[in-house]
mmCIF file of C-alpha atoms in Angstrom:
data_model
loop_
_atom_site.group_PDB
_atom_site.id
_atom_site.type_symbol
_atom_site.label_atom_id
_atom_site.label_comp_id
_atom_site.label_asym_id
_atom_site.label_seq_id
_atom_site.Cartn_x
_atom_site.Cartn_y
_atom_site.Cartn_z
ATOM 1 C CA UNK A 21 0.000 0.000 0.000
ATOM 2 C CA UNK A 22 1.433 3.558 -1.068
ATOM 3 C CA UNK A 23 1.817 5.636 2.168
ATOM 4 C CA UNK A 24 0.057 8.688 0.280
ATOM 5 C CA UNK A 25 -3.045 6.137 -0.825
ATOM 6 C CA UNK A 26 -6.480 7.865 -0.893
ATOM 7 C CA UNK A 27 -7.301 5.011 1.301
ATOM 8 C CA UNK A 28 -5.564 6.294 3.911
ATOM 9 C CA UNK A 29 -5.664 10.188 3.335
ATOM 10 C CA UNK A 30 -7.902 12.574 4.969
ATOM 11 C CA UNK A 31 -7.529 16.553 4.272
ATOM 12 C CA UNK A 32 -8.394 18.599 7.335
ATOM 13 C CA UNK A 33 -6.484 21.713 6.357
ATOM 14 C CA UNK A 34 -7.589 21.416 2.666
ATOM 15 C CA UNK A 35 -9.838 24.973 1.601
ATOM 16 C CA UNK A 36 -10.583 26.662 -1.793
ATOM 17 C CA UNK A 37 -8.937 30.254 -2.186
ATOM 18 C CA UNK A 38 -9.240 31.643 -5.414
ATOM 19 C CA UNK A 39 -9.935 29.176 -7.916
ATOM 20 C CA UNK A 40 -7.435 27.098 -6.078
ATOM 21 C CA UNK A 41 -6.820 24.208 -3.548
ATOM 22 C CA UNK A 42 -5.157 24.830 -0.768
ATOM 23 C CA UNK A 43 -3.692 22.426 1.951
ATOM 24 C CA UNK A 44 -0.487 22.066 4.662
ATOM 25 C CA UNK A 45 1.771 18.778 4.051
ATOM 26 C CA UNK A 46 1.810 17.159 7.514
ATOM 27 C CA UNK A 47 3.495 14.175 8.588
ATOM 28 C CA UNK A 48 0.656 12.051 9.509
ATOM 29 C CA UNK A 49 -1.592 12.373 6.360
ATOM 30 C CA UNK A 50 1.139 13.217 3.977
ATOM 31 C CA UNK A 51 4.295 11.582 4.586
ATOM 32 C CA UNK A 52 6.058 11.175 1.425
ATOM 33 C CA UNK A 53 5.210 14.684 0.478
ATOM 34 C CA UNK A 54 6.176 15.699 3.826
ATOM 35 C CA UNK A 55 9.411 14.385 3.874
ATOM 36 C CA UNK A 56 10.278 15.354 0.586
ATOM 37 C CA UNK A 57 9.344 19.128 1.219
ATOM 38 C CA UNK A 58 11.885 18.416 4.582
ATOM 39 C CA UNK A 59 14.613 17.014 2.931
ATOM 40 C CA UNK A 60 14.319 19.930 0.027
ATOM 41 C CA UNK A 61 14.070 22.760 2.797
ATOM 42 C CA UNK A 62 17.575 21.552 4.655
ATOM 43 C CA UNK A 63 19.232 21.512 1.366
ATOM 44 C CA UNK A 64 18.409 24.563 1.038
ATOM 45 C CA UNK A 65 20.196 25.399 4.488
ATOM 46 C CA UNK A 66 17.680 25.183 6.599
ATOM 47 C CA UNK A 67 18.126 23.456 9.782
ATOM 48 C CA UNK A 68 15.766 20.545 10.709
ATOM 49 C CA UNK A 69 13.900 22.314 13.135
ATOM 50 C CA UNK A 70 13.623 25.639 10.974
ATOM 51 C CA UNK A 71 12.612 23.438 8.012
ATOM 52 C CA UNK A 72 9.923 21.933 9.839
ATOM 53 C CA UNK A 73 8.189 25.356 11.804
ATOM 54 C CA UNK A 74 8.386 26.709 7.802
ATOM 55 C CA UNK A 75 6.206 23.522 6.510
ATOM 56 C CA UNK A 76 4.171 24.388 9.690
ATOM 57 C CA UNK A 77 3.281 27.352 8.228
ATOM 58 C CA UNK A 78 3.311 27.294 4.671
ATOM 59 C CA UNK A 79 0.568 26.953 2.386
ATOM 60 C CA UNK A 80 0.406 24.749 -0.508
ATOM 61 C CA UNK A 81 -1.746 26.473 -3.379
ATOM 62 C CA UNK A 82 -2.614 23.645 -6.261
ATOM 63 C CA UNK A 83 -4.140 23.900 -9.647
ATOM 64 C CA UNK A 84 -6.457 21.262 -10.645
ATOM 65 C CA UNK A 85 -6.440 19.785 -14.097
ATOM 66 C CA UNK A 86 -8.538 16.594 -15.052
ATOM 67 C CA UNK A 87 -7.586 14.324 -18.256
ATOM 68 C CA UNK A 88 -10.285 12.070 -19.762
ATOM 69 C CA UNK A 89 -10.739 8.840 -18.589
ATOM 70 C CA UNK A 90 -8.164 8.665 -16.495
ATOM 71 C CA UNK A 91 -9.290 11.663 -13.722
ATOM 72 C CA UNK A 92 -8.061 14.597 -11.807
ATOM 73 C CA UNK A 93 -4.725 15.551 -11.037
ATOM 74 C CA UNK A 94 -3.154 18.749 -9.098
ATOM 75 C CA UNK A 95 -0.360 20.878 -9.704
ATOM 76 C CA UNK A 96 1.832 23.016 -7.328
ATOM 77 C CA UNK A 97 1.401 26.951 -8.777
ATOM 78 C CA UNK A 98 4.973 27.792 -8.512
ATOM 79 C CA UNK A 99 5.730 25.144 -10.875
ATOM 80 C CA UNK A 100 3.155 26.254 -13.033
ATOM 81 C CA UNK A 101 4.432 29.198 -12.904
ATOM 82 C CA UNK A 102 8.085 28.487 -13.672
ATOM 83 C CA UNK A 103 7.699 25.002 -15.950
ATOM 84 C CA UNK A 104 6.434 23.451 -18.842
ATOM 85 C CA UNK A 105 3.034 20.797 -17.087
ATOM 86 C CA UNK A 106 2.314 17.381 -18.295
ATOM 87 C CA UNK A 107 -0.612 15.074 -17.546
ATOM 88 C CA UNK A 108 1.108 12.519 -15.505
ATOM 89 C CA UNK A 109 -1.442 9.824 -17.466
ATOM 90 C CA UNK A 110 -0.890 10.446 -21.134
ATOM 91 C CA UNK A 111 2.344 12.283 -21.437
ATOM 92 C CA UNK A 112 0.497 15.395 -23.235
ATOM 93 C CA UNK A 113 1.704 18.533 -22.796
ATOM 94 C CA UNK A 114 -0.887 20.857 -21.369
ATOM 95 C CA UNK A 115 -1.172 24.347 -22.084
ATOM 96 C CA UNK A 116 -4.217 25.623 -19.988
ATOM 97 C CA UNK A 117 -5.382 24.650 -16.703
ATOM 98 C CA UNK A 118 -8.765 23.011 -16.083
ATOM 99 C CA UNK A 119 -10.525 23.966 -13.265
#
């Protein structure tokens, strides 16, 4: 079973702000993502304890994009903003979010 498995997910801090979704990574409901974000922050320089009061407080804003037949899928802005998106299913480059 994948840690991150909708089976075993639940969103408390998930909301809606403008068009997008927008949640906290925490250790018990998203560990992989968690850790990852961690691990990235304290090789940025961050100590351990400063990288984890940051993911504490940061907010996560996704956009949501759904491919046929195969479903939704979300999409951190900031790499919206500074990359080139693919669906994750098909390959397909996509050009314009669907919300």
């Amino acid at each position: 079973m994948k840690l991150n498995s909708a089976e075993n997910m639940e969103f408390p801090l998930v909301e809606i702000e403008n068009g997008y979704v927008v949640f906290k990574l925490d250790k018990e409901h998203t560990p992989i993502a968690y850790q990852n974000r961690l691990e990235e922050l304290i090789g940025c320089g961050l100590t351990k304890q400063e990288a984890e009061e940051a993911i504490l407080t940061e907010r996560i804003h996704l956009e949501i994009y759904y491919s046929k037949d195969s479903g939704l899928f979300a999409v951190d802005c900031e790499a919206v903003e500074a990359g080139t998106i693919y669906n994750p299913y098909t390959g397909e480059l996509l050009e314009k979010p669907t919300i």
